Coordinates of C-alpha atoms in Angstrom, one line a residue:
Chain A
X1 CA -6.9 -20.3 22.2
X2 CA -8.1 -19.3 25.8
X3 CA -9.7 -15.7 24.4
X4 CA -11.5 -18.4 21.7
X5 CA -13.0 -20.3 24.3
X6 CA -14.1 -17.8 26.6
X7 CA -15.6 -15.6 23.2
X8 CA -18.2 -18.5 22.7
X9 CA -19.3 -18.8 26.2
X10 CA -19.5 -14.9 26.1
X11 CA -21.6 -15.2 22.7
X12 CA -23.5 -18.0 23.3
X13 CA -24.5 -16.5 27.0
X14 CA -25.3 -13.2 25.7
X15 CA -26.1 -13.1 22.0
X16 CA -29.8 -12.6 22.7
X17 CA -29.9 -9.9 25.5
X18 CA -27.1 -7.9 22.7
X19 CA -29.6 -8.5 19.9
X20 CA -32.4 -7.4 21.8
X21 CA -31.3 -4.6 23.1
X22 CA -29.7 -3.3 19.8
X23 CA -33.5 -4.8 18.0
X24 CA -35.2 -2.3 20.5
X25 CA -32.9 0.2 19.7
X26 CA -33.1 0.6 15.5
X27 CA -36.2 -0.9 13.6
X28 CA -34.6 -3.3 10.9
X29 CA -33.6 -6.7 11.5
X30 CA -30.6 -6.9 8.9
X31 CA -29.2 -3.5 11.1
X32 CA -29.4 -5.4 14.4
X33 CA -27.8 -8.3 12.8
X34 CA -25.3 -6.2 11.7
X35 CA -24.5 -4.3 14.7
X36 CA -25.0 -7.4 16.7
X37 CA -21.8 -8.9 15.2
X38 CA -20.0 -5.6 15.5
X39 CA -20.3 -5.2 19.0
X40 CA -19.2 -9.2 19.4
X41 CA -16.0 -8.0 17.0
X42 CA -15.4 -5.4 19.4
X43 CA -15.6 -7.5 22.6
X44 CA -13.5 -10.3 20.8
X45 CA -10.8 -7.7 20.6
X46 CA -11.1 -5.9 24.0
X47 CA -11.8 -8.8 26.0
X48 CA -7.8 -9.5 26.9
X49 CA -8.5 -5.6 28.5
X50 CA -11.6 -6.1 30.4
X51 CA -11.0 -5.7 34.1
X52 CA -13.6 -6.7 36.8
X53 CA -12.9 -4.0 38.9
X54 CA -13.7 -1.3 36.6
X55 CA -17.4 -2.5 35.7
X56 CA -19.1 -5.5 36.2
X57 CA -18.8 -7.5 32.8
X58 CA -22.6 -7.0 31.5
X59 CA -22.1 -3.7 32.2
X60 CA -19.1 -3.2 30.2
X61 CA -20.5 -5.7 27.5
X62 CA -23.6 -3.4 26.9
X63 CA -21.2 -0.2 27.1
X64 CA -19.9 -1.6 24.3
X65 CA -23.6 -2.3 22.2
X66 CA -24.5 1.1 23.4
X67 CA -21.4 2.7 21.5
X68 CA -22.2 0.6 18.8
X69 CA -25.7 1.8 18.3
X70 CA -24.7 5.0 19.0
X71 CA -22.2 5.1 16.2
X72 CA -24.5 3.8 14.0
X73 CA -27.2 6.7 14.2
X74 CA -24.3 9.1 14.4
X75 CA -23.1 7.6 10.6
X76 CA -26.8 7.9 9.5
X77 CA -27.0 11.5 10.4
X78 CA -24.0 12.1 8.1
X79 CA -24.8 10.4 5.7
X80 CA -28.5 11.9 5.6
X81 CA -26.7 14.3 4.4
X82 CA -25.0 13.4 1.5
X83 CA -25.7 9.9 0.3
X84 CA -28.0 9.1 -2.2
X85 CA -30.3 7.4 -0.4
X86 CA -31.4 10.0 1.8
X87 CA -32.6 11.7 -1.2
X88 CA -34.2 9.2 -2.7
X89 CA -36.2 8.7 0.7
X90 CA -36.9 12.8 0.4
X91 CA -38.1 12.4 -3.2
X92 CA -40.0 9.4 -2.2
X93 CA -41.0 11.4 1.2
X94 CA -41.8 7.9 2.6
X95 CA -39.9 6.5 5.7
X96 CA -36.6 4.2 4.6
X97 CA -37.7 0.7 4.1
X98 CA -35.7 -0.1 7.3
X99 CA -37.9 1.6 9.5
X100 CA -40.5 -1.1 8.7
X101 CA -38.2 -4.3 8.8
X102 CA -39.1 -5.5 12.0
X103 CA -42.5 -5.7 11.6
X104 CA -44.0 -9.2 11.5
X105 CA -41.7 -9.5 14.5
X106 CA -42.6 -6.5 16.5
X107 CA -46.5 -4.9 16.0
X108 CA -46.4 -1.9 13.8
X109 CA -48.4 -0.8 17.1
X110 CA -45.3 -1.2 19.4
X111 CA -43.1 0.4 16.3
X112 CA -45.3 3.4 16.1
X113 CA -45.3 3.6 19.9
X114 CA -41.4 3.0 20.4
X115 CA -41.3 6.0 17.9
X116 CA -42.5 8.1 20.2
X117 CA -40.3 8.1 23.2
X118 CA -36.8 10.1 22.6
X119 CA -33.2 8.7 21.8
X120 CA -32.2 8.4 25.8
X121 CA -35.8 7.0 26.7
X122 CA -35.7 4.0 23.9
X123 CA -32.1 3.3 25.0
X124 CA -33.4 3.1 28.6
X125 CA -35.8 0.7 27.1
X126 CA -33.9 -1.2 25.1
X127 CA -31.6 -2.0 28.3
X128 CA -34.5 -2.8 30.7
X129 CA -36.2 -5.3 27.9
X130 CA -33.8 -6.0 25.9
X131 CA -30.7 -6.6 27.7
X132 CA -32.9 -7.2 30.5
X133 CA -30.6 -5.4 33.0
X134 CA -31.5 -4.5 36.4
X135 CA -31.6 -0.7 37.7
X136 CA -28.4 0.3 39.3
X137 CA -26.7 -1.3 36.0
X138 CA -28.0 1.1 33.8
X139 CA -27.7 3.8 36.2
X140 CA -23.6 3.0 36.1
X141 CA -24.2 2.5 32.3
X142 CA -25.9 5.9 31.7
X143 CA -24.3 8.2 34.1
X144 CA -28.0 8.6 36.1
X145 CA -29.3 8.0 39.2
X146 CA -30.9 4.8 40.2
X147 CA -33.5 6.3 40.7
X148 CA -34.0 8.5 37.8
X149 CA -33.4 5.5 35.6
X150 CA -36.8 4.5 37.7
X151 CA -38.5 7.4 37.1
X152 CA -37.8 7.5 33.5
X153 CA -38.8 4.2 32.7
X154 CA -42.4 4.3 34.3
X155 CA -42.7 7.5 32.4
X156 CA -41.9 5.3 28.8
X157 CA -43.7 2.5 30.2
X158 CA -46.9 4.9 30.7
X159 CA -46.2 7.0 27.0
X160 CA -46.0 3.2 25.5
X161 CA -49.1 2.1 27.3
X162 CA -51.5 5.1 26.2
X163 CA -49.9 4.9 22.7
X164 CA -50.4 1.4 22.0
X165 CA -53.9 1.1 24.0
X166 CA -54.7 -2.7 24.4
X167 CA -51.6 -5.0 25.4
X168 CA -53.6 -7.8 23.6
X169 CA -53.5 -6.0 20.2
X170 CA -49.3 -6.6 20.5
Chain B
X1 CA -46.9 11.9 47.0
X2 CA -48.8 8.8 45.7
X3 CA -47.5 9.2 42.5
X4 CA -44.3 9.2 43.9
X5 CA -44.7 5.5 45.9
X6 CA -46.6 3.9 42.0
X7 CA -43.1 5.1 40.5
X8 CA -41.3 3.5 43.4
X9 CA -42.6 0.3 43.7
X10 CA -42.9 -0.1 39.7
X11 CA -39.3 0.8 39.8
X12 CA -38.9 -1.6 42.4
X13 CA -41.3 -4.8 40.7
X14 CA -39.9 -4.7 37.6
X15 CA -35.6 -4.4 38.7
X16 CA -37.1 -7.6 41.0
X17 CA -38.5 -9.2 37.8
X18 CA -41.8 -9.5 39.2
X19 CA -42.8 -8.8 34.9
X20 CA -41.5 -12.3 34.1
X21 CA -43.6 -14.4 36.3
X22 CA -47.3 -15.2 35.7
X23 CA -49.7 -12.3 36.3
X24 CA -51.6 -14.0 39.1
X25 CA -48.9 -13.2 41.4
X26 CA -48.9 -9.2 40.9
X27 CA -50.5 -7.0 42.9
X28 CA -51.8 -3.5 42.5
X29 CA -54.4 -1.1 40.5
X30 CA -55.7 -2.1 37.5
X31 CA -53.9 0.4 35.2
X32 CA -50.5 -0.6 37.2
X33 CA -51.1 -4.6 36.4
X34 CA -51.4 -2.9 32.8
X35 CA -47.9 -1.6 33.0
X36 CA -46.6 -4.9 34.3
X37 CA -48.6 -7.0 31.9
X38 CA -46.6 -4.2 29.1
X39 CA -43.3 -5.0 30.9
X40 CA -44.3 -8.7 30.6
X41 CA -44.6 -8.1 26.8
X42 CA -41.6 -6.0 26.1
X43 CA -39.4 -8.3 28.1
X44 CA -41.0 -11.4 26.3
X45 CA -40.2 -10.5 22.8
X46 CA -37.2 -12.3 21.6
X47 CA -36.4 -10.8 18.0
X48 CA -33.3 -12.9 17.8
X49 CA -34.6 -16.1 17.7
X50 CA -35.8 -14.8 13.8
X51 CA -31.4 -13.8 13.4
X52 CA -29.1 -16.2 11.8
X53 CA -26.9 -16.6 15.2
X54 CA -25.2 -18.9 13.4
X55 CA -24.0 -16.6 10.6
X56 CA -23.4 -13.9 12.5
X57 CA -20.8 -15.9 14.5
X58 CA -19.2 -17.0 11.7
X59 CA -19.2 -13.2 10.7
X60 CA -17.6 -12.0 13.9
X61 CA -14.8 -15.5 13.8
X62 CA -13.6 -14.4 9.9
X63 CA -13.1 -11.1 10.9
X64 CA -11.3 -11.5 13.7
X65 CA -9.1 -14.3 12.5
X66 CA -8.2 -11.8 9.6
X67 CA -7.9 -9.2 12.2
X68 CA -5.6 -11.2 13.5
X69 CA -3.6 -12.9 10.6
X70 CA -3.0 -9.5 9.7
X71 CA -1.9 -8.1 13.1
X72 CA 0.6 -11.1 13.2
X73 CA 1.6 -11.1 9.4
X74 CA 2.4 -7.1 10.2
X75 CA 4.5 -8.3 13.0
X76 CA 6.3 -11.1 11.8
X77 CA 7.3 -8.5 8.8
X78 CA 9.3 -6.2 10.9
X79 CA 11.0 -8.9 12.7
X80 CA 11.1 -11.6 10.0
X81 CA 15.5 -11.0 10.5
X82 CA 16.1 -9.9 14.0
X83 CA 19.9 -10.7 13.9
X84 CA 20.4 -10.0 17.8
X85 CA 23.9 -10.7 18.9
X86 CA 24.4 -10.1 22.2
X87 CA 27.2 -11.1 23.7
X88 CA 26.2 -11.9 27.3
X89 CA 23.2 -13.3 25.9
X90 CA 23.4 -17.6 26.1
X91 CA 23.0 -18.2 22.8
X92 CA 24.8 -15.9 21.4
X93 CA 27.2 -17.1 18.6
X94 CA 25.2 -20.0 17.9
X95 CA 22.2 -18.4 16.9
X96 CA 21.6 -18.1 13.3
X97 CA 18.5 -16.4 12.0
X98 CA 15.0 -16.5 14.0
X99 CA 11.9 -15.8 12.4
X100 CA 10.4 -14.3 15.6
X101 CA 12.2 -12.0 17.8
X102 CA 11.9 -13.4 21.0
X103 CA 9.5 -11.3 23.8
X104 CA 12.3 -10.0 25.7
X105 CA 14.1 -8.7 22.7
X106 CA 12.4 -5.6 22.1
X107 CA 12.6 -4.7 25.7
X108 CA 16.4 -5.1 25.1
X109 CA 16.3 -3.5 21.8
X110 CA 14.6 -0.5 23.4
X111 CA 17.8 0.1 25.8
X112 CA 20.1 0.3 22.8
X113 CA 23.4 2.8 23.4
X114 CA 22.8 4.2 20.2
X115 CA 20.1 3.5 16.9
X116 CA 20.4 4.3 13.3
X117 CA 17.1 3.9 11.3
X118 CA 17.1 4.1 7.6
X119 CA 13.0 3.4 7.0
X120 CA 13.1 0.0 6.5
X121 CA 16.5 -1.0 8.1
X122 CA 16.6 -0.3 12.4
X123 CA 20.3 -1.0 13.8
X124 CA 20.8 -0.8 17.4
X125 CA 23.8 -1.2 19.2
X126 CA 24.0 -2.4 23.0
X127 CA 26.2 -2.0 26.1
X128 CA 28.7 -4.8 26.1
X129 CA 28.9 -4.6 29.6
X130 CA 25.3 -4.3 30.9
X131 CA 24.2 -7.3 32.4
X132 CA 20.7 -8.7 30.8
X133 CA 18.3 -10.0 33.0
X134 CA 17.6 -13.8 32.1
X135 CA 14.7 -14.3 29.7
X136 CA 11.2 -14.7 31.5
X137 CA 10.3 -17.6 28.7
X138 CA 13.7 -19.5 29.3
X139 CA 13.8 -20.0 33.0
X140 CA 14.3 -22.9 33.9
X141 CA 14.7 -24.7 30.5
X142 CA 18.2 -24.4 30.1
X143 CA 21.0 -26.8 31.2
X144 CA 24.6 -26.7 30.3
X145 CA 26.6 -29.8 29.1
X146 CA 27.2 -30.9 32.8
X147 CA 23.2 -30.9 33.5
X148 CA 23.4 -27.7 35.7
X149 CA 20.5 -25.3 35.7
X150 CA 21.3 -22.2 33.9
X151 CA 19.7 -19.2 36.0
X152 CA 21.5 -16.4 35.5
X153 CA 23.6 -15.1 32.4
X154 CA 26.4 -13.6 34.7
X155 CA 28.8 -15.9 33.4
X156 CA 29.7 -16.7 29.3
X157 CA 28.4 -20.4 28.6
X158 CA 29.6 -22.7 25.4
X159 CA 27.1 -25.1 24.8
X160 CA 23.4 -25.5 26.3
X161 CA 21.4 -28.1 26.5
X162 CA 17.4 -28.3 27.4
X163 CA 16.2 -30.8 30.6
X164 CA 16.7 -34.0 27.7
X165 CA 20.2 -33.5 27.1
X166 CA 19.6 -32.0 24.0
X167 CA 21.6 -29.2 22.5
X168 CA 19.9 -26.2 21.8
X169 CA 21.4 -24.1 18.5
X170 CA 18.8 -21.4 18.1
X171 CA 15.3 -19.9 19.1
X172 CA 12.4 -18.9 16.9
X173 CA 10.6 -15.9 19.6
X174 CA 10.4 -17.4 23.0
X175 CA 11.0 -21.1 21.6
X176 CA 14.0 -23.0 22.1
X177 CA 14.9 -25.0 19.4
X178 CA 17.2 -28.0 19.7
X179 CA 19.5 -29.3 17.2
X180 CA 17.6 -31.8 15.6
X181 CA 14.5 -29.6 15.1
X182 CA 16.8 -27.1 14.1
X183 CA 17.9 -30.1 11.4
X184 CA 14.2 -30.8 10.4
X185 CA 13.6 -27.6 9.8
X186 CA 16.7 -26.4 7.5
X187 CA 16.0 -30.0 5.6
X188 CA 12.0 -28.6 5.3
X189 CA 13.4 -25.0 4.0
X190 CA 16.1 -27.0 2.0
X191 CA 12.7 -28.3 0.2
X192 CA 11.5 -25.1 -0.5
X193 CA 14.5 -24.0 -1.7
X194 CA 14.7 -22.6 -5.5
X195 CA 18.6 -22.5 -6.1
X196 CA 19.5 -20.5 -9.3
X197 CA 23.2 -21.2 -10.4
X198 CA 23.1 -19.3 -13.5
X199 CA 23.3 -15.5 -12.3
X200 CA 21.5 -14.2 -15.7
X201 CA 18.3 -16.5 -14.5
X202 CA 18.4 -14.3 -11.2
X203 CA 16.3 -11.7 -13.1
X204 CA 13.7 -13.9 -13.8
X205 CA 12.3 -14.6 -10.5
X206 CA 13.2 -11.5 -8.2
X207 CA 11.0 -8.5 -8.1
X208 CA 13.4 -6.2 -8.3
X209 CA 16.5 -5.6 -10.8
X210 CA 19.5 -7.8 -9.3
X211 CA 22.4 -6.4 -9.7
X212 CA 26.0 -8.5 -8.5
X213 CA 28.8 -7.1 -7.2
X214 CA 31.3 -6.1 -10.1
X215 CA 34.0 -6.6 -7.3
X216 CA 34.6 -9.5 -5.5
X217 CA 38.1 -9.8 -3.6
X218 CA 40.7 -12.3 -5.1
X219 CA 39.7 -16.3 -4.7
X220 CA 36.2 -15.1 -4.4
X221 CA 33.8 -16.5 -6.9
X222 CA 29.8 -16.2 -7.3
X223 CA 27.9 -20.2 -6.3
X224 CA 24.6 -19.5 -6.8
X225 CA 21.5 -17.2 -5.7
X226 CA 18.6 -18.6 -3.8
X227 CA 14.7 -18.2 -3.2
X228 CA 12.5 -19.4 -1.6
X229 CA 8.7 -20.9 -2.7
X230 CA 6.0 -22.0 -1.4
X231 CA 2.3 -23.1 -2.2
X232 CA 1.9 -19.4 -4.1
X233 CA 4.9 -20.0 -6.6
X234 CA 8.7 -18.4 -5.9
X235 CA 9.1 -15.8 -3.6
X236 CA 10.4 -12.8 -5.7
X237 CA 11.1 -10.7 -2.6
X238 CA 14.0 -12.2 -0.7
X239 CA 17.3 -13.5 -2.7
X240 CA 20.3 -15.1 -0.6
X241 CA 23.5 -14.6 -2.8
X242 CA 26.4 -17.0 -1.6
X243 CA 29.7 -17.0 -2.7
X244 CA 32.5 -18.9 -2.6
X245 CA 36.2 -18.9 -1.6
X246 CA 39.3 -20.3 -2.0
X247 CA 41.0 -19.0 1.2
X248 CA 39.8 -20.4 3.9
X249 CA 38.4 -18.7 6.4
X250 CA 37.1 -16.1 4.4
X251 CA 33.5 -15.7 4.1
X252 CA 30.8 -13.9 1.4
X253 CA 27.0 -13.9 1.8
X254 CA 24.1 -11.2 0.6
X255 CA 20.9 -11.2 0.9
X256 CA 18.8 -8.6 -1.5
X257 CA 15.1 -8.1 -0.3
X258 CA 12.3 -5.7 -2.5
X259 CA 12.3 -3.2 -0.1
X260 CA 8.5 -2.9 1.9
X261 CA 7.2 -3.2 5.3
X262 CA 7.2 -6.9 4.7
X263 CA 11.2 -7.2 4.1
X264 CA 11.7 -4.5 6.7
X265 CA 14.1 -5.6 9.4
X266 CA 15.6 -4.7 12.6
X267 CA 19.4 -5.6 13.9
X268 CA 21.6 -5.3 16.8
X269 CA 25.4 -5.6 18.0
X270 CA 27.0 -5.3 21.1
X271 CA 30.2 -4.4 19.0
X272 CA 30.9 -1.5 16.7
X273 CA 28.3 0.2 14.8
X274 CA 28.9 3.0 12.4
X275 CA 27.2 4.8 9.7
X276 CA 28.7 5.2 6.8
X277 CA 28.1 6.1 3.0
X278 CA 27.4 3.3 0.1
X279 CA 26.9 5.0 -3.3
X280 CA 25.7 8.1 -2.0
X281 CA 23.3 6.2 0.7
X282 CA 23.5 6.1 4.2
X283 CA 24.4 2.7 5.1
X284 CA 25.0 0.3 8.5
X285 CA 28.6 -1.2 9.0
X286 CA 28.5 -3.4 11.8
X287 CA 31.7 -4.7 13.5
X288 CA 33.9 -3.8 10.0
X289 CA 32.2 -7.0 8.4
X290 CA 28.2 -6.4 7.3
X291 CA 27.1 -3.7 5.7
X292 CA 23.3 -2.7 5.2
X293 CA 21.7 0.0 3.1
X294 CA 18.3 0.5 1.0
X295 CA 18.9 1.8 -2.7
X296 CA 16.1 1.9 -5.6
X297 CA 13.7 0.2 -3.5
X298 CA 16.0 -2.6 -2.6
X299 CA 16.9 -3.8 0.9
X300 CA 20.7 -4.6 0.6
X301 CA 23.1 -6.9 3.4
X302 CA 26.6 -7.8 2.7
X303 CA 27.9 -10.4 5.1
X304 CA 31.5 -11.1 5.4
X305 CA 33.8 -13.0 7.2
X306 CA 37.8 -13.0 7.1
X307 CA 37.8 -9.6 5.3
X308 CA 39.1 -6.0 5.9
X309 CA 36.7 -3.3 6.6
X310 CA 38.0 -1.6 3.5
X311 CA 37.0 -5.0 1.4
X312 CA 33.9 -4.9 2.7
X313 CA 33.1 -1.4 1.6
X314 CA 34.8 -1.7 -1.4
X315 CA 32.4 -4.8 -2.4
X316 CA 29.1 -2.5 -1.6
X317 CA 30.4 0.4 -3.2
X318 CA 30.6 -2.1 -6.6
X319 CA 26.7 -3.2 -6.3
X320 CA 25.4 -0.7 -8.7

């Protein structure tokens, strides 16, 4: 009854930053709803284990969403290679569907542009804007430096910026 | 060098949040203000507001609650007949069956003298002598007919009673239950009760073949079989077999379960435990007067009373 309770507040506090982060993270919206309720079914069922001394709770909350994405591209890899899908999208030689789903929501501008920066420089991304965390978080989150995690990020936000050109046209 | 400070202080702006308040406060080149103003953008896109929170919620509470059902449903089936007689325990001797094993019971179970597991029957026997340490959940809930506390479980008690005076006769897990729940709930299972006199009907509803002892000791006679139902129709997997006798204090019961990890149980004794052979399976005989075995998928328990160890076996050795 108690773990009930303290789920909500957990969900209701932080169901946008997870959805953020994971929508900065992969391109279609049905994928980041999906995900989004996977990592809440995975804190649901590790919250009676989470212990403030280990990591502060946003930190281990977003571990969690991190893993989740993770898993997610590492199942798409495999399956690339064997599910029928992937070959339709080689015999269609067009992007999956899914890479455009967020558009209308996000600029195809800021899509292309997000394209651009690597797996660990998006993630960065995704947990600056998206989780909206602050430095030394996702330095204990990503195994950097605080100040790497700097560096990094004023090296995505300068990639996005000559990619996209204009802010207004976002 | 200078490149080095713009990272810095960028670093530095946007951990502070300086991207979320209005751009007349920022400070700095033109093409930094362009990073900020991107920050600002970035950090101001909310995709979720265009999710079904809602839904997703609902997502995450049906599959946890199954999650859980299941988790508990998985549990309750390997202790749905925890017989645990322990004779330093308080209750024991008046406890009959419990649903839930109790929370200390598997730490008790786990300091057995001896085990014998055959799949889906676990029988463990205990020291006699070795003191257990008082239930955790019980402190300071039990009384004995003179209103004393009842701390420790050094000495053998008769009857106990909770803080209202109230006998207590059993305990489903960590609860105590008192006599008259224990009354409302035998009249609520009495409800539910499908009683089959006629032991040709037995067939009809059990999922596995039922087959009666051909012996039964003299004065012995079979009364009727029972199942239980419920909302889903009868129960096909449990069958309680009484019998009757003239001779009195002599005592017959079975029970016959269809043999999964539902049915499976576990059982203890603090008296004699011995494996032995029924039909060519290995079998449980506990204190010369049950006997437990699994044979073509069925879980079998003879329970006796009043009746020599040879009886007993003899009775087993005739369910085929």
């Amino acid at each position: 009854m108690d773990t009930d309770k303290l789920f909500t507040t957990v969900f209701e506090t932080y169901y946008s930053r997870i959805f953020n982060y994971i929508a900065y993270r992969v391109s279609c919206h049905y994928t980041a709803e999906d995900l989004t309720s996977q990592v809440f079914e995975k804190t649901w069922s590790k919250l009676h284990s989470y212990s403030p001394e280990k990591a502060p709770f946003e930190v281990w909350l977003f571990a969690i969403a991190r893993n989740v994405v993770n898993d997610y591209y590492r199942s798409r890899k495999r399956n690339r290679l064997f599910s029928l899908d992937a070959i339709r999208e080689l015999v269609s030689s067009r992007q999956a569907p899914e890479e455009h789903m967020l558009e209308g929501e996000r600029s195809g501008r800021l899509n292309l542009a997000l394209d651009t920066l690597s797996a660990k420089e998006r993630n960065i991304v995704a947990l600056k804007f998206g989780a909206d965390l602050k430095n030394k978080e996702i330095a204990s989150l990503t195994g950097m430096t605080e100040s790497n995690v700097g560096v990094i990020l004023y090296r995505c936000m300068r990639k996005l910026k000559s990619e996209i050109g204009s802010v207004d046209q976002l | 060098m200078k490149t080095k400070k713009t990272v810095q202080k960028f670093s530095r702006d946007v951990d502070a949040g300086l991207h979320h308040l209005e751009p007349a406060q920022w400070k700095g080149s033109p093409e930094y203000l362009e990073l900020l103003e991107l920050s600002r953008v970035l950090a101001g896109q909310d995709f979720s507001e265009a999710s079904h929170k809602q839904a997703v919620l609902g997502r995450v509470r049906n599959k946890t609650y199954n999650q859980q059902e299941e988790k508990i449903m998985k549990m309750n089936a390997k202790l749905r007949r925890p017989v645990i007689i322990l004779a330093s325990l308080l209750v024991a001797g008046v406890l009959s069956i419990s649903i839930v094993k109790p929370s200390f019971a598997q730490e008790l179970l786990d300091r057995a003298l001896n085990k014998i597991n055959l799949g889906n029957i676990i029988a463990s026997q205990m020291d006699p002598d070795e003191t257990q340490s008082f239930p955790e959940a019980w402190k300071g809930k039990l009384y004995d007919k003179n209103g004393n506390k009842i701390e420790d479980n050094t000495k053998k008690l008769g009857e106990v009673y909770n803080a209202e005076g109230e006998q207590i006769v059993n305990f489903d897990g960590d609860k105590l239950i008192t006599k008259s729940e224990q009354e409302q709930r035998d009249k609520e299972a009495e409800a539910n009760r499908l009683i089959v006199k006629d032991p040709a009907e037995l067939d009809r509803y059990a999922l596995f073949t039922v087959k009666l002892p051909k012996y039964l000791p003299e004065g012995f006679a079979f009364d009727h079989g029972e199942f239980s139902k419920g909302e889903q129709g009868v129960n096909g997997k449990y069958l309680d077999l009484i019998f009757t006798s003239e001779k009195i204090g002599q005592k017959l019961s079975m029970q016959f379960r269809y043999s999964d990890e539902e049915t499976a149980y576990e059982m203890s004794t603090s008296g004699k435990m011995e494996k032995v052979r029924v039909n060519g399976a290995d079998a449980v005989m506990m204190d010369d007067r049950s006997l437990d075995w699994e044979a073509d998928g069925v879980l079998y328990s003879v329970n006796t009373s009043g009746l020599d160890r040879s009886e007993v076996l003899k009775i087993a050795e005739s369910i085929r």
